[in-house]
């Protein structure tokens, strides 16, 4: 029975594919520049496909994929009814509040926050009783404080170079983020003979 992996396109996928290769799986058709969407290994026992990160929990929850590899940021922002079985410790970064150094994070007035992660941002600022106006932004979030669209941003910081190169700083940390292996609840029962050895292989190689 073939096990299907949904991988989040981008940095996570590159590392996840390297991890699958290190486990001995060979994907002869895989080429990062190809427009092909599904890649099978030589034995046909596993296949992976690449999707936008917020779609990974959806594919896994609905059973279109058995296993997903996706950042914890996505799972916090788009909670799904799946088993989160392993922290793969790849794609490590931090969810941060960032902006111009000295920007106050406590204010009588509503703080305007630009972010790709409105759920995470709302939960954080609710938790510290700071009223906020959230502005959903889909990319290059660092532009928001620079152009005066927001007072600060909530975003992931990996190397810190995007902030540095744009004159911004980390103002606070919300949580650590890394990639997680998630599994469809039904697949884990009905395909356990195929899935359990794969999960064990991942565990042994962490
Ligand atoms: C992410 C994130 C930051 C950047 C952080 O953006 O939103 O902008 O990476 O990484 P760094 O600390 O190593 O600079 P991504 O590259 O996913 O692109 P996007 O801005 O289009 O969302």
mmCIF file with all atom_site columns, N, CA and C in Angstrom, residues 95-150:
data_model
loop_
_atom_site.group_PDB
_atom_site.id
_atom_site.type_symbol
_atom_site.label_atom_id
_atom_site.label_alt_id
_atom_site.label_comp_id
_atom_site.label_asym_id
_atom_site.label_entity_id
_atom_site.label_seq_id
_atom_site.pdbx_PDB_ins_code
_atom_site.Cartn_x
_atom_site.Cartn_y
_atom_site.Cartn_z
_atom_site.occupancy
_atom_site.B_iso_or_equiv
_atom_site.pdbx_formal_charge
_atom_site.auth_seq_id
_atom_site.auth_comp_id
_atom_site.auth_asym_id
_atom_site.auth_atom_id
_atom_site.pdbx_PDB_model_num
ATOM 1   N N  . UNK A 1 95  ? 8.983  32.336 16.235 1.00 0.00 ? 95  UNK A N  1
ATOM 2   C CA . UNK A 1 95  ? 7.882  33.245 15.941 1.00 0.00 ? 95  UNK A CA 1
ATOM 3   C C  . UNK A 1 95  ? 8.128  34.483 16.797 1.00 0.00 ? 95  UNK A C  1
ATOM 4   N N  . UNK A 1 96  ? 8.274  35.624 16.135 1.00 0.00 ? 96  UNK A N  1
ATOM 5   C CA . UNK A 1 96  ? 8.679  36.837 16.854 1.00 0.00 ? 96  UNK A CA 1
ATOM 6   C C  . UNK A 1 96  ? 7.780  38.013 16.552 1.00 0.00 ? 96  UNK A C  1
ATOM 7   N N  . UNK A 1 97  ? 7.862  38.987 17.438 1.00 0.00 ? 97  UNK A N  1
ATOM 8   C CA . UNK A 1 97  ? 7.305  40.307 17.156 1.00 0.00 ? 97  UNK A CA 1
ATOM 9   C C  . UNK A 1 97  ? 8.514  41.127 16.724 1.00 0.00 ? 97  UNK A C  1
ATOM 10  N N  . UNK A 1 98  ? 8.387  41.867 15.647 1.00 0.00 ? 98  UNK A N  1
ATOM 11  C CA . UNK A 1 98  ? 9.533  42.642 15.153 1.00 0.00 ? 98  UNK A CA 1
ATOM 12  C C  . UNK A 1 98  ? 9.066  44.008 14.678 1.00 0.00 ? 98  UNK A C  1
ATOM 13  N N  . UNK A 1 99  ? 10.026 44.909 14.614 1.00 0.00 ? 99  UNK A N  1
ATOM 14  C CA . UNK A 1 99  ? 9.708  46.270 14.162 1.00 0.00 ? 99  UNK A CA 1
ATOM 15  C C  . UNK A 1 99  ? 10.928 47.140 14.363 1.00 0.00 ? 99  UNK A C  1
ATOM 16  N N  . UNK A 1 100 ? 10.737 48.460 14.344 1.00 0.00 ? 100 UNK A N  1
ATOM 17  C CA . UNK A 1 100 ? 11.861 49.344 14.611 1.00 0.00 ? 100 UNK A CA 1
ATOM 18  C C  . UNK A 1 100 ? 12.220 49.254 16.091 1.00 0.00 ? 100 UNK A C  1
ATOM 19  N N  . UNK A 1 101 ? 13.536 49.203 16.394 1.00 0.00 ? 101 UNK A N  1
ATOM 20  C CA . UNK A 1 101 ? 13.994 49.116 17.782 1.00 0.00 ? 101 UNK A CA 1
ATOM 21  C C  . UNK A 1 101 ? 13.334 50.240 18.574 1.00 0.00 ? 101 UNK A C  1
ATOM 22  N N  . UNK A 1 102 ? 12.870 49.911 19.771 1.00 0.00 ? 102 UNK A N  1
ATOM 23  C CA . UNK A 1 102 ? 12.267 50.936 20.631 1.00 0.00 ? 102 UNK A CA 1
ATOM 24  C C  . UNK A 1 102 ? 10.757 51.051 20.479 1.00 0.00 ? 102 UNK A C  1
ATOM 25  N N  . UNK A 1 103 ? 10.176 50.372 19.497 1.00 0.00 ? 103 UNK A N  1
ATOM 26  C CA . UNK A 1 103 ? 8.709  50.432 19.343 1.00 0.00 ? 103 UNK A CA 1
ATOM 27  C C  . UNK A 1 103 ? 8.057  49.803 20.571 1.00 0.00 ? 103 UNK A C  1
ATOM 28  N N  . UNK A 1 104 ? 7.200  50.543 21.304 1.00 0.00 ? 104 UNK A N  1
ATOM 29  C CA . UNK A 1 104 ? 6.583  49.942 22.498 1.00 0.00 ? 104 UNK A CA 1
ATOM 30  C C  . UNK A 1 104 ? 5.531  48.899 22.121 1.00 0.00 ? 104 UNK A C  1
ATOM 31  N N  . UNK A 1 105 ? 5.546  47.778 22.859 1.00 0.00 ? 105 UNK A N  1
ATOM 32  C CA . UNK A 1 105 ? 4.561  46.715 22.591 1.00 0.00 ? 105 UNK A CA 1
ATOM 33  C C  . UNK A 1 105 ? 3.362  46.829 23.536 1.00 0.00 ? 105 UNK A C  1
ATOM 34  N N  . UNK A 1 106 ? 3.444  47.758 24.471 1.00 0.00 ? 106 UNK A N  1
ATOM 35  C CA . UNK A 1 106 ? 2.308  48.010 25.362 1.00 0.00 ? 106 UNK A CA 1
ATOM 36  C C  . UNK A 1 106 ? 1.869  49.432 25.100 1.00 0.00 ? 106 UNK A C  1
ATOM 37  N N  . UNK A 1 107 ? 0.569  49.596 24.898 1.00 0.00 ? 107 UNK A N  1
ATOM 38  C CA . UNK A 1 107 ? 0.079  50.933 24.612 1.00 0.00 ? 107 UNK A CA 1
ATOM 39  C C  . UNK A 1 107 ? -1.381 51.003 25.019 1.00 0.00 ? 107 UNK A C  1
ATOM 40  N N  . UNK A 1 108 ? -1.801 52.209 25.417 1.00 0.00 ? 108 UNK A N  1
ATOM 41  C CA . UNK A 1 108 ? -3.224 52.431 25.723 1.00 0.00 ? 108 UNK A CA 1
ATOM 42  C C  . UNK A 1 108 ? -4.034 52.257 24.446 1.00 0.00 ? 108 UNK A C  1
ATOM 43  N N  . UNK A 1 109 ? -3.418 52.714 23.345 1.00 0.00 ? 109 UNK A N  1
ATOM 44  C CA . UNK A 1 109 ? -4.114 52.633 22.050 1.00 0.00 ? 109 UNK A CA 1
ATOM 45  C C  . UNK A 1 109 ? -3.943 51.230 21.468 1.00 0.00 ? 109 UNK A C  1
ATOM 46  N N  . UNK A 1 110 ? -4.772 50.917 20.462 1.00 0.00 ? 110 UNK A N  1
ATOM 47  C CA . UNK A 1 110 ? -4.599 49.634 19.787 1.00 0.00 ? 110 UNK A CA 1
ATOM 48  C C  . UNK A 1 110 ? -3.277 49.651 19.017 1.00 0.00 ? 110 UNK A C  1
ATOM 49  N N  . UNK A 1 111 ? -2.552 48.558 19.125 1.00 0.00 ? 111 UNK A N  1
ATOM 50  C CA . UNK A 1 111 ? -1.311 48.400 18.378 1.00 0.00 ? 111 UNK A CA 1
ATOM 51  C C  . UNK A 1 111 ? -1.685 47.821 17.005 1.00 0.00 ? 111 UNK A C  1
ATOM 52  N N  . UNK A 1 112 ? -1.129 48.370 15.932 1.00 0.00 ? 112 UNK A N  1
ATOM 53  C CA . UNK A 1 112 ? -1.437 47.835 14.606 1.00 0.00 ? 112 UNK A CA 1
ATOM 54  C C  . UNK A 1 112 ? -0.354 46.805 14.256 1.00 0.00 ? 112 UNK A C  1
ATOM 55  N N  . UNK A 1 113 ? -0.776 45.576 13.978 1.00 0.00 ? 113 UNK A N  1
ATOM 56  C CA . UNK A 1 113 ? 0.158  44.459 13.775 1.00 0.00 ? 113 UNK A CA 1
ATOM 57  C C  . UNK A 1 113 ? -0.051 43.866 12.378 1.00 0.00 ? 113 UNK A C  1
ATOM 58  N N  . UNK A 1 114 ? 1.000  43.855 11.565 1.00 0.00 ? 114 UNK A N  1
ATOM 59  C CA . UNK A 1 114 ? 0.953  43.216 10.249 1.00 0.00 ? 114 UNK A CA 1
ATOM 60  C C  . UNK A 1 114 ? 1.468  41.787 10.380 1.00 0.00 ? 114 UNK A C  1
ATOM 61  N N  . UNK A 1 115 ? 0.783  40.830 9.773  1.00 0.00 ? 115 UNK A N  1
ATOM 62  C CA . UNK A 1 115 ? 1.233  39.441 9.944  1.00 0.00 ? 115 UNK A CA 1
ATOM 63  C C  . UNK A 1 115 ? 0.615  38.478 8.935  1.00 0.00 ? 115 UNK A C  1
ATOM 64  N N  . UNK A 1 116 ? 1.386  37.415 8.664  1.00 0.00 ? 116 UNK A N  1
ATOM 65  C CA . UNK A 1 116 ? 0.852  36.270 7.914  1.00 0.00 ? 116 UNK A CA 1
ATOM 66  C C  . UNK A 1 116 ? 0.104  35.343 8.869  1.00 0.00 ? 116 UNK A C  1
ATOM 67  N N  . UNK A 1 117 ? 0.236  35.602 10.183 1.00 0.00 ? 117 UNK A N  1
ATOM 68  C CA . UNK A 1 117 ? -0.256 34.681 11.214 1.00 0.00 ? 117 UNK A CA 1
ATOM 69  C C  . UNK A 1 117 ? -1.250 35.379 12.151 1.00 0.00 ? 117 UNK A C  1
ATOM 70  N N  . UNK A 1 118 ? -2.451 35.761 11.661 1.00 0.00 ? 118 UNK A N  1
ATOM 71  C CA . UNK A 1 118 ? -3.390 36.493 12.527 1.00 0.00 ? 118 UNK A CA 1
ATOM 72  C C  . UNK A 1 118 ? -3.858 35.697 13.744 1.00 0.00 ? 118 UNK A C  1
ATOM 73  N N  . UNK A 1 119 ? -3.977 34.375 13.638 1.00 0.00 ? 119 UNK A N  1
ATOM 74  C CA . UNK A 1 119 ? -4.445 33.579 14.790 1.00 0.00 ? 119 UNK A CA 1
ATOM 75  C C  . UNK A 1 119 ? -3.388 33.593 15.898 1.00 0.00 ? 119 UNK A C  1
ATOM 76  N N  . UNK A 1 120 ? -2.131 33.338 15.487 1.00 0.00 ? 120 UNK A N  1
ATOM 77  C CA . UNK A 1 120 ? -1.032 33.321 16.471 1.00 0.00 ? 120 UNK A CA 1
ATOM 78  C C  . UNK A 1 120 ? -0.885 34.705 17.106 1.00 0.00 ? 120 UNK A C  1
ATOM 79  N N  . UNK A 1 121 ? -0.937 35.750 16.281 1.00 0.00 ? 121 UNK A N  1
ATOM 80  C CA . UNK A 1 121 ? -0.767 37.122 16.785 1.00 0.00 ? 121 UNK A CA 1
ATOM 81  C C  . UNK A 1 121 ? -1.908 37.478 17.741 1.00 0.00 ? 121 UNK A C  1
ATOM 82  N N  . UNK A 1 122 ? -3.142 37.132 17.354 1.00 0.00 ? 122 UNK A N  1
ATOM 83  C CA . UNK A 1 122 ? -4.297 37.460 18.197 1.00 0.00 ? 122 UNK A CA 1
ATOM 84  C C  . UNK A 1 122 ? -4.182 36.756 19.546 1.00 0.00 ? 122 UNK A C  1
ATOM 85  N N  . UNK A 1 123 ? -3.840 35.456 19.518 1.00 0.00 ? 123 UNK A N  1
ATOM 86  C CA . UNK A 1 123 ? -3.709 34.701 20.775 1.00 0.00 ? 123 UNK A CA 1
ATOM 87  C C  . UNK A 1 123 ? -2.635 35.316 21.664 1.00 0.00 ? 123 UNK A C  1
ATOM 88  N N  . UNK A 1 124 ? -1.508 35.710 21.054 1.00 0.00 ? 124 UNK A N  1
ATOM 89  C CA . UNK A 1 124 ? -0.414 36.268 21.853 1.00 0.00 ? 124 UNK A CA 1
ATOM 90  C C  . UNK A 1 124 ? -0.837 37.583 22.511 1.00 0.00 ? 124 UNK A C  1
ATOM 91  N N  . UNK A 1 125 ? -1.370 38.512 21.702 1.00 0.00 ? 125 UNK A N  1
ATOM 92  C CA . UNK A 1 125 ? -1.697 39.827 22.262 1.00 0.00 ? 125 UNK A CA 1
ATOM 93  C C  . UNK A 1 125 ? -2.908 39.741 23.204 1.00 0.00 ? 125 UNK A C  1
ATOM 94  N N  . UNK A 1 126 ? -3.855 38.835 22.950 1.00 0.00 ? 126 UNK A N  1
ATOM 95  C CA . UNK A 1 126 ? -4.953 38.607 23.914 1.00 0.00 ? 126 UNK A CA 1
ATOM 96  C C  . UNK A 1 126 ? -4.367 38.186 25.254 1.00 0.00 ? 126 UNK A C  1
ATOM 97  N N  . UNK A 1 127 ? -3.348 37.296 25.172 1.00 0.00 ? 127 UNK A N  1
ATOM 98  C CA . UNK A 1 127 ? -2.731 36.747 26.386 1.00 0.00 ? 127 UNK A CA 1
ATOM 99  C C  . UNK A 1 127 ? -2.053 37.809 27.228 1.00 0.00 ? 127 UNK A C  1
ATOM 100 N N  . UNK A 1 128 ? -1.609 38.908 26.615 1.00 0.00 ? 128 UNK A N  1
ATOM 101 C CA . UNK A 1 128 ? -0.974 39.966 27.414 1.00 0.00 ? 128 UNK A CA 1
ATOM 102 C C  . UNK A 1 128 ? -1.904 41.184 27.538 1.00 0.00 ? 128 UNK A C  1
ATOM 103 N N  . UNK A 1 129 ? -3.193 40.971 27.199 1.00 0.00 ? 129 UNK A N  1
ATOM 104 C CA . UNK A 1 129 ? -4.206 42.032 27.330 1.00 0.00 ? 129 UNK A CA 1
ATOM 105 C C  . UNK A 1 129 ? -3.856 43.310 26.578 1.00 0.00 ? 129 UNK A C  1
ATOM 106 N N  . UNK A 1 130 ? -3.214 43.138 25.431 1.00 0.00 ? 130 UNK A N  1
ATOM 107 C CA . UNK A 1 130 ? -2.908 44.311 24.614 1.00 0.00 ? 130 UNK A CA 1
ATOM 108 C C  . UNK A 1 130 ? -3.864 44.347 23.421 1.00 0.00 ? 130 UNK A C  1
ATOM 109 N N  . UNK A 1 131 ? -4.708 45.388 23.339 1.00 0.00 ? 131 UNK A N  1
ATOM 110 C CA . UNK A 1 131 ? -5.613 45.455 22.181 1.00 0.00 ? 131 UNK A CA 1
ATOM 111 C C  . UNK A 1 131 ? -4.841 45.696 20.880 1.00 0.00 ? 131 UNK A C  1
ATOM 112 N N  . UNK A 1 132 ? -5.251 44.995 19.830 1.00 0.00 ? 132 UNK A N  1
ATOM 113 C CA . UNK A 1 132 ? -4.550 45.116 18.544 1.00 0.00 ? 132 UNK A CA 1
ATOM 114 C C  . UNK A 1 132 ? -5.539 45.219 17.379 1.00 0.00 ? 132 UNK A C  1
ATOM 115 N N  . UNK A 1 133 ? -5.062 45.845 16.321 1.00 0.00 ? 133 UNK A N  1
ATOM 116 C CA . UNK A 1 133 ? -5.724 45.778 15.015 1.00 0.00 ? 133 UNK A CA 1
ATOM 117 C C  . UNK A 1 133 ? -4.807 44.924 14.164 1.00 0.00 ? 133 UNK A C  1
ATOM 118 N N  . UNK A 1 134 ? -5.323 43.792 13.667 1.00 0.00 ? 134 UNK A N  1
ATOM 119 C CA . UNK A 1 134 ? -4.480 42.896 12.876 1.00 0.00 ? 134 UNK A CA 1
ATOM 120 C C  . UNK A 1 134 ? -4.677 43.171 11.396 1.00 0.00 ? 134 UNK A C  1
ATOM 121 N N  . UNK A 1 135 ? -3.575 43.228 10.664 1.00 0.00 ? 135 UNK A N  1
ATOM 122 C CA . UNK A 1 135 ? -3.659 43.374 9.206  1.00 0.00 ? 135 UNK A CA 1
ATOM 123 C C  . UNK A 1 135 ? -3.011 42.132 8.604  1.00 0.00 ? 135 UNK A C  1
ATOM 124 N N  . UNK A 1 136 ? -3.812 41.351 7.869  1.00 0.00 ? 136 UNK A N  1
ATOM 125 C CA . UNK A 1 136 ? -3.281 40.116 7.263  1.00 0.00 ? 136 UNK A CA 1
ATOM 126 C C  . UNK A 1 136 ? -2.467 40.491 6.031  1.00 0.00 ? 136 UNK A C  1
ATOM 127 N N  . UNK A 1 137 ? -1.230 40.005 6.000  1.00 0.00 ? 137 UNK A N  1
ATOM 128 C CA . UNK A 1 137 ? -0.318 40.258 4.876  1.00 0.00 ? 137 UNK A CA 1
ATOM 129 C C  . UNK A 1 137 ? 0.185  38.893 4.415  1.00 0.00 ? 137 UNK A C  1
ATOM 130 N N  . UNK A 1 138 ? 0.350  38.719 3.117  1.00 0.00 ? 138 UNK A N  1
ATOM 131 C CA . UNK A 1 138 ? 0.685  37.372 2.624  1.00 0.00 ? 138 UNK A CA 1
ATOM 132 C C  . UNK A 1 138 ? 2.160  37.133 2.329  1.00 0.00 ? 138 UNK A C  1
ATOM 133 N N  . UNK A 1 139 ? 2.988  38.134 2.401  1.00 0.00 ? 139 UNK A N  1
ATOM 134 C CA . UNK A 1 139 ? 4.417  37.934 2.167  1.00 0.00 ? 139 UNK A CA 1
ATOM 135 C C  . UNK A 1 139 ? 5.149  39.257 2.333  1.00 0.00 ? 139 UNK A C  1
ATOM 136 N N  . UNK A 1 140 ? 6.488  39.182 2.405  1.00 0.00 ? 140 UNK A N  1
ATOM 137 C CA . UNK A 1 140 ? 7.319  40.383 2.612  1.00 0.00 ? 140 UNK A CA 1
ATOM 138 C C  . UNK A 1 140 ? 6.729  41.264 3.715  1.00 0.00 ? 140 UNK A C  1
ATOM 139 N N  . UNK A 1 141 ? 6.395  40.610 4.817  1.00 0.00 ? 141 UNK A N  1
ATOM 140 C CA . UNK A 1 141 ? 5.697  41.280 5.931  1.00 0.00 ? 141 UNK A CA 1
ATOM 141 C C  . UNK A 1 141 ? 6.513  42.438 6.496  1.00 0.00 ? 141 UNK A C  1
ATOM 142 N N  . UNK A 1 142 ? 7.857  42.325 6.356  1.00 0.00 ? 142 UNK A N  1
ATOM 143 C CA . UNK A 1 142 ? 8.745  43.348 6.912  1.00 0.00 ? 142 UNK A CA 1
ATOM 144 C C  . UNK A 1 142 ? 8.469  44.739 6.334  1.00 0.00 ? 142 UNK A C  1
ATOM 145 N N  . UNK A 1 143 ? 7.826  44.765 5.151  1.00 0.00 ? 143 UNK A N  1
ATOM 146 C CA . UNK A 1 143 ? 7.515  46.063 4.552  1.00 0.00 ? 143 UNK A CA 1
ATOM 147 C C  . UNK A 1 143 ? 6.523  46.868 5.393  1.00 0.00 ? 143 UNK A C  1
ATOM 148 N N  . UNK A 1 144 ? 5.675  46.183 6.169  1.00 0.00 ? 144 UNK A N  1
ATOM 149 C CA . UNK A 1 144 ? 4.552  46.860 6.846  1.00 0.00 ? 144 UNK A CA 1
ATOM 150 C C  . UNK A 1 144 ? 5.006  47.993 7.774  1.00 0.00 ? 144 UNK A C  1
ATOM 151 N N  . UNK A 1 145 ? 5.944  47.740 8.725  1.00 0.00 ? 145 UNK A N  1
ATOM 152 C CA . UNK A 1 145 ? 6.352  48.873 9.572  1.00 0.00 ? 145 UNK A CA 1
ATOM 153 C C  . UNK A 1 145 ? 7.163  49.912 8.800  1.00 0.00 ? 145 UNK A C  1
ATOM 154 N N  . UNK A 1 146 ? 7.925  49.434 7.794  1.00 0.00 ? 146 UNK A N  1
ATOM 155 C CA . UNK A 1 146 ? 8.766  50.370 7.021  1.00 0.00 ? 146 UNK A CA 1
ATOM 156 C C  . UNK A 1 146 ? 7.880  51.373 6.276  1.00 0.00 ? 146 UNK A C  1
ATOM 157 N N  . UNK A 1 147 ? 6.769  50.911 5.735  1.00 0.00 ? 147 UNK A N  1
ATOM 158 C CA . UNK A 1 147 ? 5.890  51.790 4.958  1.00 0.00 ? 147 UNK A CA 1
ATOM 159 C C  . UNK A 1 147 ? 4.794  52.428 5.808  1.00 0.00 ? 147 UNK A C  1
ATOM 160 N N  . UNK A 1 148 ? 4.851  52.189 7.127  1.00 0.00 ? 148 UNK A N  1
ATOM 161 C CA . UNK A 1 148 ? 3.867  52.821 8.012  1.00 0.00 ? 148 UNK A CA 1
ATOM 162 C C  . UNK A 1 148 ? 2.514  52.143 8.018  1.00 0.00 ? 148 UNK A C  1
ATOM 163 N N  . UNK A 1 149 ? 2.452  50.926 7.484  1.00 0.00 ? 149 UNK A N  1
ATOM 164 C CA . UNK A 1 149 ? 1.185  50.198 7.473  1.00 0.00 ? 149 UNK A CA 1
ATOM 165 C C  . UNK A 1 149 ? 0.860  49.650 8.866  1.00 0.00 ? 149 UNK A C  1
ATOM 166 N N  . UNK A 1 150 ? 1.909  49.306 9.618  1.00 0.00 ? 150 UNK A N  1
ATOM 167 C CA . UNK A 1 150 ? 1.672  48.767 10.969 1.00 0.00 ? 150 UNK A CA 1
ATOM 168 C C  . UNK A 1 150 ? 2.752  49.257 11.919 1.00 0.00 ? 150 UNK A C  1
#
